[in-house]
Short mmCIF file of C-alpha atoms in Angstrom, two decimals:
data_model
loop_
_atom_site.label_atom_id
_atom_site.label_comp_id
_atom_site.label_asym_id
_atom_site.label_seq_id
_atom_site.Cartn_x
_atom_site.Cartn_y
_atom_site.Cartn_z
CA MET F 1 9.91 6.36 71.37
CA THR F 2 11.03 3.17 73.10
CA GLN F 3 12.29 0.66 70.61
CA LEU F 4 11.00 -2.88 70.71
CA GLY F 5 13.32 -5.05 72.86
CA PHE F 6 15.33 -2.14 74.33
CA VAL F 7 14.86 -1.13 78.01
CA PRO F 8 16.34 2.31 78.83
CA ARG F 9 18.42 2.66 81.97
CA ARG F 10 17.85 5.53 84.40
CA PHE F 11 20.88 7.65 85.23
CA GLY F 12 21.54 7.80 88.98
CA VAL F 13 22.93 10.85 90.88
CA PHE F 14 26.45 9.36 90.90
CA THR F 15 26.35 8.92 87.22
CA LEU F 16 25.34 12.52 86.60
CA VAL F 17 28.09 13.88 88.95
CA LEU F 18 30.72 11.77 87.28
CA LEU F 19 29.58 12.91 83.87
CA GLY F 20 29.89 16.56 84.99
CA GLN F 21 33.48 15.98 86.20
CA VAL F 22 34.45 14.48 82.88
CA LEU F 23 33.00 17.37 80.91
CA ALA F 24 34.77 19.87 83.23
CA ALA F 25 38.11 18.15 82.70
CA PHE F 26 37.67 18.31 78.97
CA PRO F 27 35.94 21.65 78.36
CA ALA F 28 36.21 21.24 74.61
CA PHE F 29 33.66 18.46 74.78
CA ALA F 30 31.24 20.69 76.68
CA GLN F 31 31.32 23.49 74.16
CA ALA F 32 29.10 23.50 71.12
CA PRO F 33 31.04 22.67 67.97
CA ARG F 34 32.11 25.66 65.93
CA PRO F 35 30.58 25.84 62.47
CA ALA F 36 32.95 25.20 59.60
CA PRO F 37 33.76 28.14 57.35
CA ALA F 38 31.07 28.60 54.74
CA ARG F 39 32.07 27.37 51.33
CA PRO F 40 30.20 28.07 48.13
CA ALA F 41 28.18 25.03 47.06
CA GLN F 42 29.42 23.48 43.87
CA ALA F 43 26.93 23.88 41.03
CA ARG F 44 25.52 20.58 39.81
CA PRO F 45 25.70 20.07 36.07
CA ALA F 46 22.36 20.83 34.48
CA THR F 47 20.42 17.77 33.30
CA PRO F 48 20.39 17.93 29.51
CA ALA F 49 16.94 18.38 28.01
CA LYS F 50 15.50 15.17 26.65
CA ASP F 51 15.61 15.03 22.86
CA PRO F 52 11.94 15.07 21.75
CA PHE F 53 12.77 13.35 18.47
CA PHE F 54 12.70 9.61 17.89
CA THR F 55 16.04 8.16 16.80
CA SER F 56 16.28 4.53 15.79
CA SER F 57 19.01 2.31 17.20
CA VAL F 58 18.02 -0.60 14.96
CA PRO F 59 20.45 -1.39 12.11
CA VAL F 60 18.86 -0.82 8.73
CA GLU F 61 19.53 -4.45 7.83
CA GLN F 62 16.97 -5.49 10.44
CA LEU F 63 14.37 -3.11 8.99
CA ARG F 64 14.55 -4.35 5.41
CA ASN F 65 11.93 -6.60 3.79
CA LYS F 66 9.25 -5.71 6.31
CA GLN F 67 5.57 -5.16 5.63
CA ALA F 68 2.81 -3.55 7.66
CA VAL F 69 -0.65 -5.11 7.41
CA LEU F 70 -3.43 -2.59 8.08
CA GLU F 71 -6.73 -4.27 8.82
CA THR F 72 -9.47 -1.68 8.36
CA SER F 73 -13.25 -1.59 8.42
CA GLN F 74 -13.13 -1.24 4.62
CA GLY F 75 -10.62 -4.03 3.90
CA THR F 76 -6.92 -4.83 4.24
CA ILE F 77 -4.03 -2.65 3.05
CA VAL F 78 -0.49 -4.06 2.97
CA LEU F 79 2.48 -1.68 2.96
CA ASP F 80 6.05 -2.35 1.85
CA LEU F 81 8.22 -0.41 4.32
CA LEU F 82 11.11 1.44 2.63
CA ALA F 83 13.93 0.98 5.12
CA ASP F 84 16.69 2.25 2.83
CA ALA F 85 14.78 5.40 1.88
CA ALA F 86 13.62 6.41 5.37
CA PRO F 87 15.12 4.16 8.07
CA ASN F 88 14.12 6.35 11.03
CA HIS F 89 10.52 6.70 9.86
CA VAL F 90 10.28 2.96 9.23
CA ALA F 91 11.72 2.13 12.67
CA HIS F 92 9.28 4.57 14.27
CA PHE F 93 6.29 3.08 12.42
CA ILE F 94 7.31 -0.48 13.36
CA THR F 95 7.84 0.53 17.01
CA ARG F 96 4.50 2.28 17.29
CA ALA F 97 2.66 -0.50 15.48
CA ARG F 98 4.07 -3.12 17.85
CA GLU F 99 2.97 -0.95 20.76
CA GLY F 100 -0.58 -0.97 19.38
CA ALA F 101 -0.53 2.76 18.75
CA TYR F 102 -2.48 2.45 15.49
CA ASP F 103 -5.05 -0.08 16.66
CA ARG F 104 -8.57 1.40 16.78
CA THR F 105 -7.48 4.70 15.24
CA THR F 106 -9.26 6.01 12.15
CA PHE F 107 -8.77 7.48 8.72
CA HIS F 108 -9.90 10.91 9.83
CA ARG F 109 -9.35 12.84 6.58
CA VAL F 110 -10.15 11.95 2.97
CA ILE F 111 -9.77 13.70 -0.37
CA PRO F 112 -11.71 11.81 -3.08
CA MET F 113 -9.28 10.19 -5.52
CA GLY F 114 -6.49 12.13 -3.78
CA ILE F 115 -5.27 10.97 -0.37
CA VAL F 116 -6.46 9.33 2.84
CA GLN F 117 -4.95 10.31 6.19
CA GLY F 118 -4.84 8.40 9.46
CA GLY F 119 -2.80 7.32 12.47
CA ASP F 120 -3.73 10.07 14.94
CA PRO F 121 -3.76 8.46 18.43
CA LEU F 122 -6.52 10.89 19.46
CA SER F 123 -8.83 9.19 16.96
CA LYS F 124 -9.09 6.17 19.23
CA ASP F 125 -11.57 8.24 21.24
CA PRO F 126 -14.73 9.28 19.35
CA ALA F 127 -15.30 11.97 21.98
CA GLN F 128 -12.16 13.80 20.74
CA SER F 129 -13.26 13.99 17.11
CA ALA F 130 -12.90 17.79 17.08
CA LYS F 131 -9.17 17.35 17.72
CA TYR F 132 -8.51 14.65 15.14
CA GLY F 133 -5.45 15.51 13.09
CA SER F 134 -3.62 17.31 15.89
CA GLY F 135 -2.23 14.34 17.83
CA GLY F 136 0.88 12.22 17.61
CA LEU F 137 3.08 14.76 15.81
CA GLY F 138 6.46 16.39 16.48
CA THR F 139 8.57 13.28 17.12
CA LEU F 140 10.38 12.71 13.81
CA ARG F 141 12.89 14.74 11.90
CA PHE F 142 12.47 15.03 8.13
CA GLU F 143 14.23 12.35 6.06
CA SER F 144 14.90 13.50 2.53
CA ASN F 145 14.84 10.86 -0.20
CA GLN F 146 14.14 10.45 -3.90
CA GLU F 147 10.87 8.55 -3.51
CA LYS F 148 7.97 9.99 -5.50
CA HIS F 149 4.41 10.58 -4.39
CA ALA F 150 3.02 8.23 -7.02
CA ARG F 151 -0.17 6.22 -6.55
CA GLY F 152 0.30 4.04 -3.46
CA ALA F 153 3.01 6.16 -1.81
CA VAL F 154 2.76 6.48 1.99
CA SER F 155 4.17 9.64 3.60
CA ALA F 156 4.46 11.19 7.05
CA VAL F 157 2.09 14.03 7.92
CA LEU F 158 3.69 17.36 8.98
CA VAL F 159 2.56 20.38 10.96
CA PRO F 160 2.19 23.14 8.34
CA GLY F 161 5.42 25.08 7.99
CA LYS F 162 7.44 22.71 10.22
CA GLN F 163 9.57 20.21 8.37
CA ASP F 164 10.74 18.37 11.50
CA SER F 165 7.27 17.66 12.87
CA ALA F 166 6.27 14.17 11.69
CA GLY F 167 5.08 11.44 14.03
CA ASN F 168 2.37 8.80 14.08
CA GLN F 169 0.16 10.28 11.36
CA PHE F 170 0.54 9.23 7.73
CA PHE F 171 -1.25 9.62 4.42
CA ILE F 172 -1.66 7.32 1.41
CA CYS F 173 -1.69 8.69 -2.13
CA VAL F 174 -4.64 7.22 -3.99
CA THR F 175 -3.50 8.92 -7.21
CA ASP F 176 -0.20 10.49 -8.28
CA GLN F 177 0.58 13.65 -6.27
CA PRO F 178 3.79 15.00 -7.83
CA ALA F 179 3.36 18.43 -6.17
CA LEU F 180 4.20 16.78 -2.83
CA ASP F 181 7.57 15.36 -3.96
CA GLY F 182 10.45 16.45 -1.74
CA GLN F 183 8.14 18.07 0.84
CA TYR F 184 7.11 14.98 2.81
CA THR F 185 9.00 11.81 3.72
CA VAL F 186 7.81 8.80 1.73
CA PHE F 187 8.49 5.76 3.93
CA ALA F 188 6.26 3.02 2.46
CA ARG F 189 4.30 1.94 -0.59
CA VAL F 190 1.05 0.04 -0.91
CA ALA F 191 1.79 -3.54 -1.94
CA GLU F 192 -1.81 -4.73 -1.75
CA GLY F 193 -5.09 -2.94 -1.21
CA ILE F 194 -4.78 0.31 -3.14
CA ASN F 195 -8.40 -0.27 -4.15
CA VAL F 196 -9.31 -0.29 -0.46
CA ALA F 197 -7.56 3.06 0.00
CA GLN F 198 -9.40 4.39 -3.03
CA LYS F 199 -12.72 3.20 -1.62
CA ILE F 200 -11.93 4.95 1.66
CA SER F 201 -11.13 8.17 -0.21
CA ALA F 202 -14.55 8.07 -1.86
CA VAL F 203 -16.70 7.77 1.28
CA ALA F 204 -19.16 10.56 1.97
CA SER F 205 -17.38 13.44 3.69
CA ASN F 206 -17.85 17.03 4.78
CA GLY F 207 -14.83 19.22 4.19
CA GLY F 208 -12.60 16.16 4.10
CA ILE F 209 -14.00 14.70 7.33
CA PRO F 210 -15.57 11.27 6.71
CA ALA F 211 -19.25 10.99 7.58
CA GLU F 212 -18.62 7.51 8.99
CA ARG F 213 -15.92 6.13 11.28
CA ILE F 214 -13.36 4.28 9.14
CA GLU F 215 -11.36 2.35 11.70
CA ILE F 216 -7.92 0.79 11.52
CA THR F 217 -8.72 -2.20 13.68
CA ARG F 218 -5.19 -3.59 13.83
CA VAL F 219 -1.69 -3.06 12.40
CA THR F 220 0.81 -5.92 12.39
CA ILE F 221 4.39 -6.10 11.14
CA ARG F 222 5.61 -9.11 9.20
CA ASP F 223 8.47 -10.22 6.99
CA LYS F 224 7.70 -9.65 3.34
CA PRO F 225 6.57 -12.97 1.82
CA ALA F 226 8.00 -14.25 -1.43
CA ASP F 227 6.11 -13.08 -4.50
CA ALA F 228 3.57 -15.60 -5.74
CA PRO F 229 4.44 -16.84 -9.23
CA GLU F 230 2.39 -15.37 -12.05
CA PRO F 231 -0.14 -17.65 -13.72
CA PHE F 232 1.03 -19.31 -16.93
CA ALA F 233 4.63 -18.25 -16.38
CA THR F 234 6.27 -21.60 -17.11
CA GLU F 235 3.92 -23.55 -19.41
CA SER F 236 5.28 -24.73 -22.73
CA ALA F 237 3.59 -23.78 -26.01
CA ASP F 238 1.94 -27.21 -26.14
CA GLU F 239 0.54 -26.73 -22.64
CA LEU F 240 -0.72 -23.25 -23.45
CA GLY F 241 -2.49 -24.62 -26.51
CA ARG F 242 -4.59 -26.99 -24.40
CA HIS F 243 -6.44 -24.08 -22.81
CA HIS F 244 -9.49 -22.24 -24.07
CA ALA F 245 -10.99 -19.00 -22.76
CA VAL F 246 -14.69 -18.23 -22.41
CA ILE F 247 -15.57 -14.52 -22.59
CA GLU F 248 -18.84 -14.07 -20.70
CA THR F 249 -20.64 -10.97 -22.02
CA SER F 250 -24.00 -9.27 -21.62
CA LEU F 251 -24.98 -10.69 -25.04
CA GLY F 252 -23.76 -14.26 -24.43
CA ASN F 253 -20.57 -16.30 -24.27
CA ILE F 254 -17.69 -16.43 -26.75
CA GLU F 255 -15.13 -19.26 -26.62
CA ILE F 256 -11.73 -18.90 -28.18
CA GLU F 257 -8.88 -21.31 -28.79
CA PHE F 258 -5.24 -20.23 -28.88
CA LEU F 259 -2.41 -20.41 -31.39
CA PRO F 260 0.72 -20.50 -29.19
CA GLU F 261 2.83 -21.90 -32.03
CA ARG F 262 2.20 -18.56 -33.84
CA ALA F 263 2.30 -16.06 -30.94
CA PRO F 264 3.32 -17.75 -27.68
CA ASN F 265 3.90 -14.56 -25.67
CA HIS F 266 0.55 -13.08 -26.66
CA VAL F 267 -1.22 -16.31 -25.69
CA ARG F 268 0.63 -16.43 -22.38
CA GLN F 269 -0.25 -12.81 -21.64
CA PHE F 270 -3.96 -13.21 -22.47
CA LEU F 271 -4.24 -16.31 -20.29
CA ARG F 272 -2.35 -14.59 -17.47
CA LEU F 273 -4.57 -11.51 -17.58
CA ALA F 274 -7.72 -13.63 -17.73
CA ALA F 275 -6.62 -15.75 -14.76
CA LEU F 276 -5.90 -12.62 -12.70
CA GLY F 277 -9.30 -11.11 -13.49
CA VAL F 278 -7.94 -8.19 -15.48
CA TYR F 279 -10.67 -8.51 -18.11
CA ASP F 280 -13.51 -8.80 -15.59
CA ASN F 281 -16.03 -5.91 -15.70
CA THR F 282 -14.62 -4.44 -18.89
CA ALA F 283 -16.54 -3.85 -22.13
CA PHE F 284 -16.44 -4.27 -25.88
CA HIS F 285 -16.04 -0.56 -26.48
CA ARG F 286 -15.65 -0.48 -30.26
CA VAL F 287 -17.86 -1.95 -33.00
CA VAL F 288 -17.07 -1.41 -36.70
CA PRO F 289 -19.54 -3.48 -38.79
CA GLY F 290 -17.81 -5.55 -41.43
CA PHE F 291 -14.43 -5.00 -39.77
CA VAL F 292 -13.88 -5.72 -36.03
CA VAL F 293 -15.32 -5.67 -32.52
CA GLN F 294 -12.78 -4.66 -29.90
CA GLY F 295 -12.55 -5.22 -26.14
CA GLY F 296 -10.10 -5.52 -23.25
CA TYR F 297 -9.44 -1.77 -23.09
CA MET F 298 -8.63 -0.91 -19.46
CA PRO F 299 -10.37 2.50 -19.32
CA THR F 300 -13.65 0.59 -19.75
CA ARG F 301 -13.03 -1.36 -16.52
CA LYS F 302 -15.46 -0.51 -13.71
CA GLU F 303 -12.87 -0.94 -10.96
CA PRO F 304 -9.17 -0.04 -11.08
CA LEU F 305 -6.63 -2.83 -11.23
CA ASP F 306 -5.05 -4.03 -8.03
CA GLU F 307 -1.28 -4.14 -7.59
CA ARG F 308 -0.79 -7.68 -8.86
CA GLN F 309 -2.98 -7.05 -11.87
CA GLU F 310 -1.11 -3.85 -12.67
CA ARG F 311 2.22 -5.68 -12.60
CA ALA F 312 0.89 -8.22 -15.12
CA VAL F 313 0.01 -5.55 -17.68
CA ARG F 314 3.08 -4.84 -19.76
CA PRO F 315 3.85 -4.09 -23.42
CA LEU F 316 4.36 -6.99 -25.76
CA GLN F 317 6.89 -7.29 -28.50
CA PRO F 318 5.13 -7.99 -31.81
CA GLU F 319 4.70 -11.59 -32.93
CA PHE F 320 3.49 -10.99 -36.46
CA ASN F 321 2.79 -14.24 -38.29
CA ASP F 322 1.33 -15.52 -41.54
CA THR F 323 -2.13 -16.29 -40.13
CA LEU F 324 -4.68 -14.34 -42.16
CA HIS F 325 -7.16 -11.97 -40.53
CA ASP F 326 -10.31 -13.85 -41.48
CA ARG F 327 -13.72 -13.77 -39.78
CA GLY F 328 -13.46 -15.09 -36.19
CA ILE F 329 -9.72 -14.47 -35.82
CA VAL F 330 -8.61 -12.93 -32.50
CA SER F 331 -5.70 -10.51 -32.72
CA MET F 332 -4.05 -7.99 -30.40
CA ALA F 333 -4.76 -4.29 -30.72
CA ARG F 334 -1.95 -1.76 -30.51
CA VAL F 335 -1.21 1.90 -31.08
CA SER F 336 -0.93 2.69 -34.78
CA GLY F 337 2.72 3.04 -35.79
CA GLU F 338 4.01 1.48 -32.54
CA PRO F 339 4.45 -2.29 -33.05
CA ALA F 340 5.52 -2.94 -29.42
CA SER F 341 2.55 -1.16 -27.79
CA ALA F 342 0.08 -4.06 -27.36
CA THR F 343 -0.95 -4.68 -23.73
CA THR F 344 -4.53 -5.83 -23.01
CA SER F 345 -6.87 -4.77 -25.79
CA PHE F 346 -7.83 -7.36 -28.45
CA PHE F 347 -10.22 -7.53 -31.38
CA ILE F 348 -12.30 -10.16 -33.17
CA VAL F 349 -12.35 -9.93 -36.96
CA LEU F 350 -15.80 -9.70 -38.61
CA ALA F 351 -14.74 -10.16 -42.24
CA ARG F 352 -11.59 -10.71 -44.24
CA ALA F 353 -9.23 -7.79 -43.49
CA GLU F 354 -6.11 -7.98 -45.67
CA ARG F 355 -4.72 -4.67 -44.41
CA LEU F 356 -4.23 -6.19 -40.96
CA ASP F 357 -2.16 -9.16 -42.15
CA GLY F 358 1.42 -9.04 -40.94
CA GLN F 359 0.70 -5.82 -39.00
CA TYR F 360 -1.06 -7.24 -35.93
CA SER F 361 -0.32 -10.36 -33.89
CA VAL F 362 -2.91 -13.11 -34.39
CA PHE F 363 -3.06 -15.34 -31.31
CA GLY F 364 -6.45 -17.12 -31.36
CA ARG F 365 -9.77 -17.79 -33.07
CA VAL F 366 -13.41 -18.05 -32.03
CA VAL F 367 -14.61 -21.66 -31.86
CA SER F 368 -18.02 -20.99 -30.32
CA GLY F 369 -20.20 -17.91 -30.00
CA MET F 370 -19.93 -16.26 -33.40
CA ASP F 371 -23.67 -15.67 -33.09
CA VAL F 372 -22.85 -13.47 -30.07
CA VAL F 373 -20.22 -11.66 -32.12
CA GLN F 374 -22.91 -11.13 -34.77
CA LYS F 375 -25.15 -9.51 -32.13
CA MET F 376 -22.31 -7.16 -31.29
CA GLU F 377 -21.84 -6.27 -34.94
CA THR F 378 -25.50 -5.31 -35.34
CA ALA F 379 -25.80 -3.43 -32.05
CA PRO F 380 -26.71 0.28 -32.38
CA VAL F 381 -23.64 2.50 -32.18
CA ASN F 382 -22.79 6.13 -31.74
CA GLY F 383 -19.83 6.42 -34.07
CA GLU F 384 -17.98 3.24 -33.10
CA THR F 385 -19.24 3.14 -29.49
CA PRO F 386 -22.19 0.84 -28.66
CA VAL F 387 -25.20 2.83 -27.49
CA THR F 388 -25.93 0.14 -24.91
CA PRO F 389 -22.69 -1.01 -23.23
CA ILE F 390 -21.61 -4.56 -24.13
CA THR F 391 -20.10 -5.67 -20.85
CA VAL F 392 -17.67 -8.47 -20.12
CA THR F 393 -18.58 -10.07 -16.81
CA ARG F 394 -15.45 -12.20 -16.72
CA VAL F 395 -13.10 -14.31 -18.82
CA VAL F 396 -12.86 -17.91 -17.66
CA VAL F 397 -9.85 -20.09 -18.54
CA LYS F 398 -10.56 -23.77 -19.00
#
């Protein structure tokens, strides 16, 4: 093909004759070149197979104090990522979350009050529901650690029988699962929203497959914020004494005043628990006419405590004092024979009870609502349990 801008010249007869003379004078130029001796081709080094496993290049220091915020169709779950326990798993989860790998996936498997499982990238597509649980695996090697599968633990899902098969999928323990310890890599713990995970576990399901689509709408990574101070952590005894608490019950309201000069730690704890809503939706579970009515017992609570509430519940050292257990006195319940076992449960005295003096920590007294306490005392009971539950809607601090 003629190139643009180049005009070929025609060879004349003289030119062709001259060219023939030159080639005759130098016969070597006229002969076809001889092929070089054949040499064996050198083998190229084989390209090493790509490692299918994810390996983090991020220093563990940069992975510490990170949280993952899972926004779901049932509420928000916040995870503390355990960089020191499972740095590779944490780096993988952060990488995939920032890529949007978890956005619009689902919790595709639930075991009521057991676990919830999610993170399969296939679950973004409702048309692939038959394959949910099979995607996003085989990219992480097992990381052994000492973390336990207690309530709130988050672990990597594995292909059955293959220890080095984790990937995007994870499960959250709604209750303690000690049988799983050492078999799966725990890489996070629920910091907030365990009640959301529990609610997800309880949705209607068929063979563990939820009847409704429970979507993880978005996962974001953030630095762990500083813990919020607990209520009533720094008030003096005088300041604590200025507060009252109103116990709103199904039979009416009871108002109590506090005696922080007698039992400051008990007063502080009761106010703290009330402010955090620990007593909300509990019940007065015990009625002994002529003796006490008792409430604040956590097994009577309709909903489990959240993480912050759980942290606020802790045993109290006894603060026995010389205040007598007269009618209307509020004192802390405890396990018989264990003085330092009081936590949340309290009782209101119905009549003079000498045997309690010096054995239980008095911390308040009823100033309004003894008529409501009287209704409790006369309520029908089965043994010591009210036939009709006496519920506590909430405890308001004022």
